[in-house]
Coordinates of C-alpha atoms and ligand atoms in Angstrom, one line a residue:
M1 CA 129.2 212.5 190.1
D2 CA 127.0 211.8 187.2
W3 CA 126.5 213.4 184.1
P4 CA 129.3 213.5 181.7
K5 CA 132.2 214.8 182.8
G6 CA 133.1 218.6 181.6
V7 CA 130.4 218.4 179.0
D8 CA 128.2 221.5 179.2
G9 CA 124.9 221.4 178.3
L10 CA 123.1 218.7 176.3
C11 CA 124.9 216.0 175.1
Y12 CA 124.9 215.4 171.6
G13 CA 126.9 213.4 169.4
G14 CA 127.4 209.2 169.0
D15 CA 129.1 206.2 168.2
Y16 CA 132.3 207.2 166.5
N17 CA 134.7 204.6 165.0
P18 CA 137.7 206.3 163.7
E19 CA 139.4 202.9 163.5
Q20 CA 137.5 202.6 160.3
W21 CA 139.0 205.3 158.5
P22 CA 142.7 206.4 157.4
E23 CA 143.8 209.0 159.8
N24 CA 143.3 212.0 157.2
V25 CA 139.0 211.8 157.9
W26 CA 139.7 212.3 161.6
D27 CA 140.7 215.8 160.9
D28 CA 137.4 216.4 159.1
D29 CA 135.5 214.8 161.5
V30 CA 136.9 216.9 164.2
A31 CA 135.9 220.0 162.0
L32 CA 132.4 218.6 161.0
M33 CA 131.7 217.8 165.1
R34 CA 132.5 221.5 165.6
E35 CA 130.2 221.9 163.1
A36 CA 127.3 220.7 164.1
G37 CA 127.8 221.2 167.9
V38 CA 128.6 217.8 169.2
N39 CA 130.7 217.8 172.2
L40 CA 130.0 213.8 173.3
V41 CA 131.5 210.8 171.1
S42 CA 131.4 207.0 172.0
V43 CA 134.4 205.4 170.9
G44 CA 136.0 202.1 171.3
V45 CA 132.6 200.2 171.1
F46 CA 133.7 197.6 168.8
S47 CA 137.5 198.2 169.0
W48 CA 139.0 195.0 170.6
A49 CA 140.9 193.3 167.7
R50 CA 142.4 197.1 167.3
L51 CA 143.4 197.1 170.7
E52 CA 144.6 193.8 171.4
P53 CA 145.6 192.5 168.0
K54 CA 146.8 189.5 170.1
E55 CA 146.6 188.5 173.1
G56 CA 148.1 190.6 175.5
E57 CA 149.8 192.8 172.7
Y58 CA 148.4 196.2 172.7
D59 CA 148.2 199.2 170.3
F60 CA 146.7 202.1 171.8
D61 CA 148.8 204.7 169.9
W62 CA 145.9 205.5 167.1
L63 CA 143.6 205.7 170.3
D64 CA 146.1 208.1 171.6
R65 CA 145.6 210.4 168.4
V66 CA 142.0 210.0 168.6
L67 CA 141.8 211.4 171.8
G68 CA 144.3 214.0 171.4
K69 CA 142.6 215.0 168.4
L70 CA 139.1 215.3 170.0
H71 CA 139.9 217.0 173.2
D72 CA 142.1 219.9 170.9
G73 CA 138.2 220.4 169.3
G74 CA 136.6 220.2 172.4
I75 CA 134.9 217.4 171.9
G76 CA 134.5 215.0 175.1
V77 CA 134.9 211.1 175.3
N78 CA 132.4 208.3 176.1
L79 CA 135.5 206.0 176.3
A80 CA 134.1 202.3 175.6
T81 CA 135.1 198.8 176.6
P82 CA 134.9 196.6 173.7
T83 CA 134.1 193.7 175.4
A84 CA 130.8 192.9 173.2
S85 CA 132.7 191.9 170.1
P86 CA 135.9 189.7 171.4
P87 CA 138.9 189.4 168.2
P88 CA 139.4 186.4 166.1
W89 CA 142.1 185.2 168.4
F90 CA 140.4 185.1 171.1
T91 CA 137.2 183.0 170.2
L92 CA 139.8 180.5 168.7
A93 CA 142.2 180.5 171.5
H94 CA 138.8 180.1 173.8
P95 CA 136.3 177.9 172.0
D96 CA 134.5 177.6 175.7
A97 CA 134.1 180.9 175.9
L98 CA 131.9 181.3 172.7
N99 CA 128.0 181.3 173.3
V100 CA 125.7 178.3 173.1
R101 CA 122.0 178.4 171.8
P102 CA 119.6 176.6 173.4
D103 CA 119.8 173.4 171.1
G104 CA 123.4 173.3 172.0
T105 CA 124.3 175.3 168.1
L106 CA 128.2 177.2 169.0
Q107 CA 128.2 181.0 168.0
V108 CA 131.4 181.3 166.0
H109 CA 133.1 184.7 165.0
G110 CA 132.1 186.7 162.2
S111 CA 129.5 188.7 163.7
R112 CA 129.7 190.4 167.1
D113 CA 128.6 189.8 170.8
T114 CA 130.1 186.5 170.5
Y115 CA 131.0 185.4 174.0
D116 CA 130.0 183.5 177.1
V117 CA 129.4 185.9 179.9
H118 CA 129.6 182.6 182.4
A119 CA 133.2 181.5 180.8
P120 CA 136.3 182.4 182.8
A121 CA 138.8 183.0 180.1
Y122 CA 135.9 186.1 178.6
R123 CA 135.7 187.1 182.8
E124 CA 139.5 187.4 182.6
A125 CA 140.3 188.9 179.3
S126 CA 137.1 191.6 179.5
R127 CA 139.0 192.6 183.0
R128 CA 142.2 192.3 181.9
I129 CA 141.1 195.2 178.7
A130 CA 139.2 197.2 180.9
A131 CA 142.3 197.5 183.1
E132 CA 144.8 198.6 180.4
L133 CA 141.9 201.0 179.2
A134 CA 141.6 202.5 183.0
G135 CA 145.5 202.3 183.6
R136 CA 146.1 204.4 180.4
Y137 CA 142.9 207.0 180.0
A138 CA 141.8 207.6 183.7
D139 CA 143.4 210.8 183.5
H140 CA 143.2 212.2 179.8
P141 CA 141.6 215.3 179.7
A142 CA 139.1 214.3 177.0
L143 CA 137.9 211.5 179.3
A144 CA 134.0 212.2 180.3
M145 CA 132.2 208.7 180.7
W146 CA 133.5 205.7 180.8
H147 CA 130.8 203.2 178.3
V148 CA 131.0 199.8 179.3
H149 CA 130.4 196.8 177.1
N150 CA 127.6 197.1 174.4
E151 CA 123.6 196.6 175.1
Y152 CA 123.9 193.4 177.0
G153 CA 121.5 190.7 176.2
S154 CA 123.5 187.2 175.0
T155 CA 122.2 184.7 176.7
S156 CA 124.1 181.7 176.7
H157 CA 123.6 177.9 177.7
S158 CA 126.9 176.7 177.5
P159 CA 128.4 173.9 180.6
H160 CA 129.8 177.0 182.1
A161 CA 126.2 178.5 181.9
E162 CA 125.2 175.1 183.8
R163 CA 127.8 175.3 186.5
A164 CA 127.4 178.6 187.6
F165 CA 123.5 178.4 187.1
R166 CA 123.6 175.8 189.8
V167 CA 125.3 177.8 192.0
W168 CA 123.2 180.5 192.1
L169 CA 120.2 178.2 192.6
R170 CA 121.6 176.8 195.7
Q171 CA 122.3 179.9 196.7
K172 CA 118.1 180.9 196.2
Y173 CA 116.9 178.0 197.2
S174 CA 119.4 176.4 199.5
T175 CA 117.8 172.6 199.4
L176 CA 116.6 170.9 196.2
E177 CA 113.3 170.2 198.2
A178 CA 112.6 173.7 198.0
L179 CA 113.8 174.3 194.7
N180 CA 111.8 171.6 193.5
D181 CA 108.9 172.7 195.3
A182 CA 108.9 176.2 193.6
W183 CA 109.6 174.8 190.2
W184 CA 106.6 172.5 190.9
G185 CA 108.7 169.7 190.1
S186 CA 106.2 166.9 190.3
F187 CA 104.9 167.5 186.9
W188 CA 106.2 165.5 184.2
S189 CA 108.5 164.1 186.6
Q190 CA 111.2 166.9 187.2
R191 CA 112.0 166.7 190.5
Y192 CA 115.7 167.0 190.6
S193 CA 117.6 164.4 193.0
E194 CA 121.3 165.9 192.6
W195 CA 122.0 169.6 191.9
D196 CA 124.2 168.5 189.0
Q197 CA 121.3 167.0 187.1
I198 CA 119.9 170.8 186.3
L199 CA 120.3 171.6 183.4
A200 CA 120.4 175.3 181.3
P201 CA 116.6 175.5 179.7
R202 CA 117.9 173.8 176.4
A203 CA 115.8 172.5 173.5
T204 CA 113.6 169.9 174.6
Q205 CA 110.7 167.6 173.5
Y206 CA 107.7 169.9 174.6
L207 CA 107.5 172.6 176.6
T208 CA 109.8 173.7 179.5
N209 CA 109.4 174.5 182.8
P210 CA 107.7 178.3 183.2
A211 CA 109.3 178.5 186.8
H212 CA 112.8 177.1 185.3
E213 CA 112.6 179.7 182.1
L214 CA 112.2 182.2 184.7
D215 CA 115.2 181.8 187.2
F216 CA 117.7 181.2 184.4
K217 CA 116.5 184.9 183.0
R218 CA 116.9 186.0 186.6
F219 CA 120.5 183.8 186.8
T220 CA 121.6 185.4 183.7
C221 CA 120.3 189.1 184.4
E222 CA 122.8 188.8 188.0
A223 CA 125.5 187.1 186.0
M224 CA 125.7 190.0 182.8
L225 CA 125.3 192.5 185.9
D226 CA 129.0 190.6 187.7
H227 CA 130.6 190.9 184.4
Y228 CA 129.7 194.6 184.4
R229 CA 130.8 195.5 187.7
E230 CA 133.8 193.7 187.3
Q231 CA 134.6 196.5 184.9
R232 CA 133.1 199.3 186.7
D233 CA 135.2 198.8 189.3
I234 CA 138.3 198.5 187.6
L235 CA 137.2 202.0 186.0
R236 CA 135.9 203.7 189.8
E237 CA 139.1 202.8 191.2
A238 CA 141.5 204.2 188.6
A239 CA 139.3 207.4 187.6
P240 CA 136.9 208.3 191.0
D241 CA 135.5 211.2 189.6
V242 CA 134.6 209.9 186.2
P243 CA 131.1 208.3 185.6
I244 CA 130.1 205.3 184.2
T245 CA 127.5 203.4 182.6
T246 CA 126.1 200.9 180.1
N247 CA 123.9 201.4 177.5
H248 CA 120.2 199.5 177.6
V249 CA 118.5 197.8 174.6
F250 CA 115.2 196.9 174.3
G251 CA 113.7 193.4 173.7
Q252 CA 112.0 190.8 175.2
W253 CA 114.7 188.5 174.6
V254 CA 117.2 190.4 177.1
P255 CA 117.5 189.5 180.3
V256 CA 117.9 193.1 181.6
D257 CA 115.8 194.0 184.8
Q258 CA 116.6 197.4 184.0
W259 CA 115.2 198.1 187.5
R260 CA 118.4 196.2 189.3
W261 CA 120.8 197.6 186.8
S262 CA 120.1 201.1 187.2
E263 CA 121.3 201.2 190.5
E264 CA 124.2 200.3 189.4
V265 CA 125.2 202.8 187.1
D266 CA 125.7 206.3 187.0
L267 CA 123.7 207.5 184.4
V268 CA 121.1 205.4 182.8
A269 CA 121.5 204.9 179.3
F270 CA 119.4 203.6 176.6
D271 CA 119.0 202.6 172.7
S272 CA 115.9 203.5 171.0
Y273 CA 115.3 202.1 168.0
P274 CA 111.1 202.3 167.1
G275 CA 110.1 199.5 165.0
A276 CA 107.6 201.0 163.1
P277 CA 107.2 203.3 159.8
D278 CA 104.3 205.2 161.0
E279 CA 103.0 207.2 164.1
R280 CA 103.9 203.9 166.6
A281 CA 107.7 205.5 166.0
E282 CA 106.8 208.5 168.1
Q283 CA 104.6 206.2 170.4
Q284 CA 107.6 203.9 170.3
S285 CA 109.7 206.9 171.4
A286 CA 108.1 208.3 174.1
L287 CA 107.7 205.2 175.7
H288 CA 111.1 204.4 175.5
A289 CA 112.4 207.7 176.9
D290 CA 109.4 207.2 180.3
L291 CA 110.4 204.0 181.1
A292 CA 114.6 205.2 180.8
R293 CA 113.9 208.4 182.8
S294 CA 111.6 206.0 185.2
W295 CA 114.7 203.7 185.4
A296 CA 117.1 206.2 186.5
G297 CA 114.4 207.2 189.3
G298 CA 115.0 210.7 189.3
R299 CA 119.2 210.4 188.1
P300 CA 120.4 211.5 185.0
W301 CA 119.5 209.7 181.8
L302 CA 120.8 209.8 178.1
L303 CA 119.4 208.6 174.9
M304 CA 122.8 206.8 173.8
E305 CA 121.9 205.3 170.5
Q306 CA 119.2 206.4 168.0
A307 CA 119.0 205.9 163.6
A308 CA 119.4 210.0 162.2
G309 CA 118.1 209.0 158.7
S310 CA 115.7 205.8 159.2
I311 CA 113.6 203.4 161.0
H312 CA 113.8 199.7 160.4
S313 CA 111.1 198.2 160.9
A314 CA 109.6 194.1 160.3
D315 CA 108.4 195.7 156.5
G316 CA 111.8 196.9 155.6
S317 CA 113.6 200.5 156.4
I318 CA 111.6 203.8 156.2
A319 CA 113.7 207.1 155.8
K320 CA 113.1 209.8 158.5
S321 CA 111.2 212.6 156.9
P322 CA 113.3 216.1 156.9
G323 CA 112.4 217.3 160.8
R324 CA 111.9 213.7 162.0
M325 CA 115.5 213.2 163.4
A326 CA 114.5 216.3 165.7
R327 CA 111.3 215.6 166.3
H328 CA 112.8 211.8 168.0
S329 CA 115.4 213.6 169.8
M330 CA 113.1 215.9 171.1
I331 CA 110.8 213.5 172.4
H332 CA 113.5 212.1 174.4
I333 CA 115.1 215.3 175.6
S334 CA 111.4 216.6 176.9
R335 CA 111.1 213.5 179.0
G336 CA 114.4 213.8 180.5
S337 CA 117.0 212.8 178.4
K338 CA 120.0 215.0 179.1
G339 CA 121.1 214.9 175.1
A340 CA 120.6 212.8 171.7
M341 CA 123.2 210.8 170.6
F342 CA 123.2 208.3 167.8
F343 CA 124.5 205.6 166.2
Q344 CA 126.7 206.4 164.6
W345 CA 128.6 209.3 163.5
R346 CA 130.3 208.7 159.6
A347 CA 128.7 206.2 157.7
G348 CA 131.0 203.3 157.2
R349 CA 132.1 202.1 153.5
G350 CA 132.2 198.1 155.0
G351 CA 131.1 195.7 157.2
A352 CA 127.8 194.2 158.1
E353 CA 126.0 197.7 158.7
Q354 CA 127.4 199.7 155.8
W355 CA 124.1 200.8 155.2
H356 CA 122.8 201.8 158.8
S357 CA 122.5 206.0 158.3
S358 CA 124.6 208.4 159.9
L359 CA 124.9 212.3 160.9
V360 CA 127.5 212.4 158.0
P361 CA 126.1 209.9 155.4
H362 CA 128.4 208.2 152.8
S363 CA 127.4 211.2 150.3
G364 CA 129.3 213.7 152.9
K365 CA 128.3 216.9 154.8
D366 CA 126.6 218.5 151.7
T367 CA 123.8 216.4 152.0
R368 CA 119.9 217.1 153.5
M369 CA 120.8 215.0 156.2
F370 CA 123.9 216.8 157.6
R371 CA 122.6 220.1 157.4
E372 CA 120.1 218.6 160.1
V373 CA 122.6 217.6 162.0
V374 CA 123.8 220.9 162.2
E375 CA 120.8 222.7 163.0
F376 CA 119.6 220.9 165.3
G377 CA 122.6 220.6 166.9
N378 CA 123.2 224.6 166.8
A379 CA 119.6 224.5 168.9
L380 CA 120.2 222.7 171.6
P381 CA 122.1 225.0 173.7
G382 CA 119.5 227.4 173.9
I383 CA 117.5 225.0 175.4
A384 CA 119.9 223.5 177.5
D385 CA 118.3 225.3 181.0
A386 CA 114.8 223.9 180.3
A387 CA 116.1 220.5 179.9
D388 CA 117.7 221.0 183.4
A389 CA 113.8 221.6 185.0
P390 CA 112.1 217.6 186.5
V391 CA 110.0 215.7 185.0
E392 CA 106.7 215.4 187.1
A393 CA 103.7 212.8 186.7
D394 CA 101.3 211.9 189.4
V395 CA 100.4 208.8 187.5
A396 CA 102.8 205.7 186.7
I397 CA 101.9 202.8 184.7
L398 CA 104.0 199.7 186.1
W399 CA 107.0 198.2 184.5
S400 CA 107.4 194.3 184.9
P401 CA 110.6 193.0 183.2
E402 CA 109.9 190.0 184.9
S403 CA 106.1 189.5 183.3
W404 CA 107.8 190.6 180.2
W405 CA 109.6 187.4 180.6
A406 CA 107.5 185.4 181.6
T407 CA 105.0 185.9 178.6
G408 CA 107.0 186.0 175.8
G409 CA 107.2 183.3 173.5
H410 CA 105.9 180.9 176.5
A411 CA 103.6 178.3 175.5
S412 CA 102.5 177.6 179.3
L413 CA 100.1 181.0 179.0
P414 CA 96.1 180.7 179.5
A415 CA 96.6 182.8 176.0
K416 CA 99.1 184.4 174.2
I417 CA 99.7 187.9 175.7
D418 CA 101.4 190.6 174.3
Y419 CA 102.5 192.2 177.5
L420 CA 104.8 195.0 176.0
E421 CA 101.8 195.9 173.8
N422 CA 99.4 195.9 176.9
V423 CA 102.2 198.8 178.5
A424 CA 102.2 200.4 175.4
Q425 CA 98.8 200.8 174.5
I426 CA 98.2 202.3 178.1
H427 CA 101.0 204.9 177.7
R428 CA 99.8 205.9 174.1
I429 CA 96.4 206.9 175.2
L430 CA 97.3 208.6 178.4
R431 CA 100.5 210.2 176.0
D432 CA 97.6 211.2 173.4
R433 CA 95.3 212.5 176.2
G434 CA 98.6 214.9 177.4
V435 CA 99.1 213.1 180.4
T436 CA 103.0 212.4 181.6
V437 CA 103.0 209.5 183.2
D438 CA 106.4 207.6 185.4
F439 CA 106.7 203.8 184.9
A440 CA 107.2 202.0 188.4
A441 CA 108.5 198.7 189.7
P442 CA 106.0 196.8 190.7
E443 CA 107.9 196.9 194.2
G444 CA 109.3 200.0 194.1
D445 CA 107.8 203.5 196.1
L446 CA 104.2 204.4 194.8
G447 CA 104.0 206.8 197.1
K448 CA 104.3 209.8 194.8
Y449 CA 101.5 208.8 192.6
S450 CA 98.1 209.0 192.8
V451 CA 97.2 206.7 190.2
V452 CA 99.0 203.6 189.4
I453 CA 97.9 201.3 186.4
A454 CA 99.2 198.0 186.5
P455 CA 98.9 196.2 182.7
T456 CA 98.6 192.8 182.1
T457 CA 101.4 192.5 185.5
Y458 CA 101.3 188.5 184.8
V459 CA 104.1 187.6 187.6
L460 CA 103.0 189.7 191.0
S461 CA 105.2 189.0 193.8
K462 CA 104.1 188.5 197.4
A463 CA 105.8 191.7 198.2
A464 CA 104.6 193.3 195.2
A465 CA 101.3 192.5 195.9
E466 CA 101.6 194.0 199.5
N467 CA 102.8 197.4 197.7
L468 CA 99.9 197.4 196.2
R469 CA 97.5 197.2 198.9
W470 CA 99.5 199.5 200.7
F471 CA 99.4 202.3 197.8
T472 CA 95.4 201.8 197.6
A473 CA 94.9 201.8 201.5
G474 CA 96.8 205.3 201.8
G475 CA 94.6 206.8 199.3
G476 CA 96.0 206.0 195.7
R477 CA 93.6 204.8 192.8
L478 CA 94.7 201.6 191.6
V479 CA 94.0 199.9 188.3
A480 CA 95.0 196.6 187.0
S481 CA 94.2 194.6 184.0
Y482 CA 93.2 191.2 183.3
L483 CA 95.7 188.7 184.3
T484 CA 97.3 190.9 186.7
G485 CA 98.6 188.8 189.5
A486 CA 97.6 185.5 187.2
V487 CA 101.0 183.9 188.9
D488 CA 103.3 184.7 191.7
E489 CA 107.4 184.7 191.6
N490 CA 107.6 181.2 190.7
C491 CA 105.1 181.5 188.0
Q492 CA 102.7 179.5 190.4
V493 CA 99.1 180.5 190.4
W494 CA 97.6 182.2 192.8
T495 CA 94.2 180.4 193.4
G496 CA 91.4 180.9 194.7
G497 CA 90.6 184.0 192.4
Y498 CA 93.9 184.9 191.1
L499 CA 95.2 188.8 191.4
G500 CA 97.9 188.3 193.6
G501 CA 95.8 187.4 196.3
L502 CA 94.0 190.7 196.5
T503 CA 91.0 189.5 196.1
D504 CA 89.5 191.7 199.2
L505 CA 91.3 194.4 197.4
F506 CA 89.6 194.4 194.6
G507 CA 86.2 192.8 196.2
I508 CA 86.3 190.4 193.8
R509 CA 87.2 187.2 192.2
V510 CA 87.9 185.8 188.8
L511 CA 86.9 182.5 188.6
E512 CA 87.7 181.5 184.8
H513 CA 89.6 182.4 181.6
L514 CA 88.0 183.2 178.9
P515 CA 90.5 183.7 175.6
Q516 CA 88.2 184.8 172.3
P517 CA 88.2 184.3 168.8
A518 CA 90.6 186.9 167.1
G519 CA 89.1 189.5 165.2
E520 CA 85.4 188.9 167.3
Q521 CA 84.7 192.5 169.7
R522 CA 83.0 192.0 172.9
A523 CA 80.6 194.6 173.5
L524 CA 80.7 196.3 176.8
W525 CA 77.7 198.3 177.7
N526 CA 78.3 201.8 177.1
F527 CA 82.3 201.4 177.3
G528 CA 83.2 200.2 173.8
G529 CA 84.2 196.9 173.5
A530 CA 87.0 193.9 174.3
E531 CA 89.4 192.2 172.2
R532 CA 91.1 188.5 172.5
F533 CA 90.7 188.2 176.5
C534 CA 88.1 188.1 178.8
E535 CA 87.6 186.6 182.5
L536 CA 84.6 185.9 184.5
V537 CA 84.7 187.9 187.2
E538 CA 82.1 187.1 190.6
L539 CA 81.3 190.8 192.9
R540 CA 82.7 190.5 196.3
G541 CA 82.0 193.9 197.5
A542 CA 83.1 195.7 194.8
Q543 CA 80.7 197.8 192.4
C544 CA 80.2 196.9 188.3
V545 CA 81.0 199.6 186.4
T546 CA 80.1 198.0 182.8
Q547 CA 78.9 194.7 182.0
Y548 CA 79.8 192.4 178.6
A549 CA 77.1 193.0 176.7
T550 CA 77.3 189.6 174.5
G551 CA 78.9 186.5 175.1
D552 CA 77.6 183.0 176.0
V553 CA 79.3 182.4 179.6
I554 CA 80.2 186.4 179.9
E555 CA 77.0 188.3 178.9
N556 CA 75.9 190.2 181.6
Q557 CA 78.9 189.6 183.7
P558 CA 81.0 192.3 185.1
A559 CA 83.8 193.8 182.7
V560 CA 84.7 196.5 184.7
T561 CA 85.0 196.8 188.6
V562 CA 85.8 199.4 191.1
N563 CA 86.5 198.6 194.7
P564 CA 86.7 201.0 197.4
F565 CA 89.5 200.1 199.7
G566 CA 90.7 202.1 202.7
E567 CA 91.4 205.4 201.4
G568 CA 91.4 205.0 197.5
E569 CA 89.9 202.7 195.4
A570 CA 90.8 199.4 193.6
W571 CA 89.5 199.5 189.3
Y572 CA 89.9 196.0 187.9
V573 CA 89.5 195.5 183.8
S574 CA 88.8 191.7 183.3
C575 CA 89.6 192.1 179.2
K576 CA 91.9 193.2 177.1
L577 CA 90.0 196.5 176.3
A578 CA 90.2 198.3 173.0
D579 CA 91.3 201.9 172.7
D580 CA 88.3 204.1 172.7
A581 CA 87.3 201.8 176.2
W582 CA 90.3 202.6 177.9
D583 CA 90.2 206.2 176.8
R584 CA 86.5 206.2 178.7
L585 CA 88.3 204.8 181.6
F586 CA 90.7 207.6 181.6
E587 CA 87.7 210.2 181.2
A588 CA 86.3 208.6 184.6
L589 CA 89.2 209.1 186.7
E590 CA 90.1 212.8 184.9
L591 CA 93.6 211.7 184.0
N592 CA 93.6 214.5 181.1
G593 CA 96.4 216.8 180.4
P594 CA 97.3 219.4 177.7
G595 CA 97.8 218.6 173.8
L596 CA 96.2 217.3 170.9
A597 CA 96.7 213.7 168.9
G598 CA 100.2 214.0 167.2
V599 CA 101.5 216.8 169.3
D600 CA 103.5 215.8 172.2
V601 CA 102.9 218.5 175.3
V602 CA 105.5 217.6 178.3
D603 CA 105.3 220.6 181.3
R604 CA 108.5 220.7 183.2
G605 CA 108.1 223.5 185.5
R606 CA 108.3 226.6 183.9
W607 CA 109.2 225.1 181.0
R608 CA 106.6 223.3 178.5
F609 CA 108.0 221.4 175.6
I610 CA 105.8 221.1 172.2
I611 CA 106.4 218.6 169.7
N612 CA 104.1 218.4 166.5
H613 CA 104.3 215.5 164.6
T614 CA 101.3 216.4 162.2
D615 CA 101.4 217.7 158.9
A616 CA 99.3 220.8 160.5
E617 CA 100.1 223.9 162.4
A618 CA 98.9 223.0 166.3
Q619 CA 98.2 225.7 168.8
I620 CA 98.6 224.9 172.4
G621 CA 97.7 227.6 174.5
R622 CA 99.3 230.4 173.5
I623 CA 101.8 228.8 171.7
I624 CA 101.2 227.7 167.6
V625 CA 104.2 225.8 166.3
P626 CA 104.3 225.0 162.8
A627 CA 103.4 221.4 161.0
G628 CA 106.7 218.6 162.1
A629 CA 108.2 221.4 164.0
W630 CA 108.7 221.8 168.0
A631 CA 109.1 224.5 170.5
V632 CA 110.0 225.1 174.2
D633 CA 108.5 228.4 176.2
K634 CA 109.0 229.2 179.8
R635 CA 106.7 231.3 181.6
P636 CA 106.9 234.1 183.5
D637 CA 107.5 233.5 187.5
Ligands
LIG1 C1 122.5 198.9 167.9 C2 124.0 199.3 168.2 C3 125.0 199.3 167.0 C4 124.1 199.2 166.0 C5 122.5 199.5 166.0 C6 122.4 199.6 164.5 O1 121.5 198.1 168.6 O2 124.3 199.0 169.8 O3 126.1 198.9 167.7 O4 124.6 197.8 165.9 O5 122.0 199.0 167.2 O6 120.8 200.2 164.7

């Protein structure tokens, strides 16, 4: 049980908010959905105020009618619990259930995500509305999947959070002595003598304690997971054969360890909103898709949201050119998504997202957008068989949520570290080389890969370090880049050469961190260049692959090294390599696949997916794909 129940083939549709529209629009919606090949819609994501207009008073009549119409139209429903947006009556009745910022500001209603996941009143109200929905719709024939909440991620620093944090810390550390040691509490007089002295990491005069911050993120992740589980268990009991999911949003501020959460959902759902207008949008989409597939670990995953018509970037919104919506969808489907879903079905007339693009734009069905939506939706049944074949990868990149959390925005670092960019860089270069990659958890199963790359995996636990040793000893090729294993799970430095204590595995010691001035490249002998960050490395058995050609302390010192270990070998890259240098390294490792720059090629069993993002025709093998188009080819048995 892991596929939207009763939905055949690939899922196609999006968030549907009929409560924003008069009923005469609903029939039109269902007719248009049928025309577009829509077979699944997410309903009720933000409908709490309509479902429970007053505490304990419910109005399900409208939802009954909506679900009835969708069912008559053959469209499955991904029914949401509305807990991401409590109604105004709730926040007024329970001001203690409001989200508190680190500076103590209370966030009031008037937007969304205004809740404190630790507040008992909010937890109770969430369980109550989930139970009402479960009781009423568990047996509804339109029900294909439950969609719990929306994009978990709101952190609260409230008194409720603090109390729960202390309980969590007691469970984790048992004694204050252990906590004080783990947090290096002797620095700046931070040793605690009572549990009640410990606060959520609030706004402070100067730098906060990195171990305290990291534990608070872990704790928030677990608390949100508990909130999810409470609803999930209610829904599961009422409808044991209906899959349950929640959609992940992607951001450094989101304290969600996707590896942990993926064990708790029946299908991994991911919202992909690339944040750059140019070819980086395609790179980011591919990165998102490979991450989501890897989190799912072989179970299904679904692109739950994307924007149909535009890309929102720091420079403003950019309209997607014709065909780009379909190509972005195909990036996800080719990499394993069980379909392509969007935010949202029909563009709203008002509200904060009134200008967000939609499958049905404000101008209605007679538009380029809707014609593209219909064309793509009607093409999907033709590739449903191909999308069943597994995506297989021989190379994995480590994805460490804790390294992302620990390096994001925190000043206690050897230099500014953009963890995501380092991961994305490796992914981008391998994608350009036509290599399909998985992501793997640092403590996860690496046994099926022949190459594992650890980009700047700053936080490396003892267990993860042993995992890398095991992988390499057994014949794997490990490639780690600068600052990998700089600190352990308590954010304490691995002394004696960093590297998570794996100095014997790499055959080197890292002696010094040497951040470099912005804009200056450090040339490597016959190997391109490095930017911003270099390390002084001492050889302890490893061979030097290339040296720094310039730089006062590092000149002629090892930049890239390789060390045979057991049956495998461990490579170390002691700097932030430029793209061309990584490309050279991957050439040396013979990581090659089919493809051309700007053309995605993903092989799945006998099927090959080709997505041509360039403005020229592309030929991959015998297949010619026109500019801006995609194709799926099936090889004979
Ligand atoms: C998502 C969210 C949707 C909508 C969308 C707009 O993060 O889940 O409700 O706000 O962004 O891009």
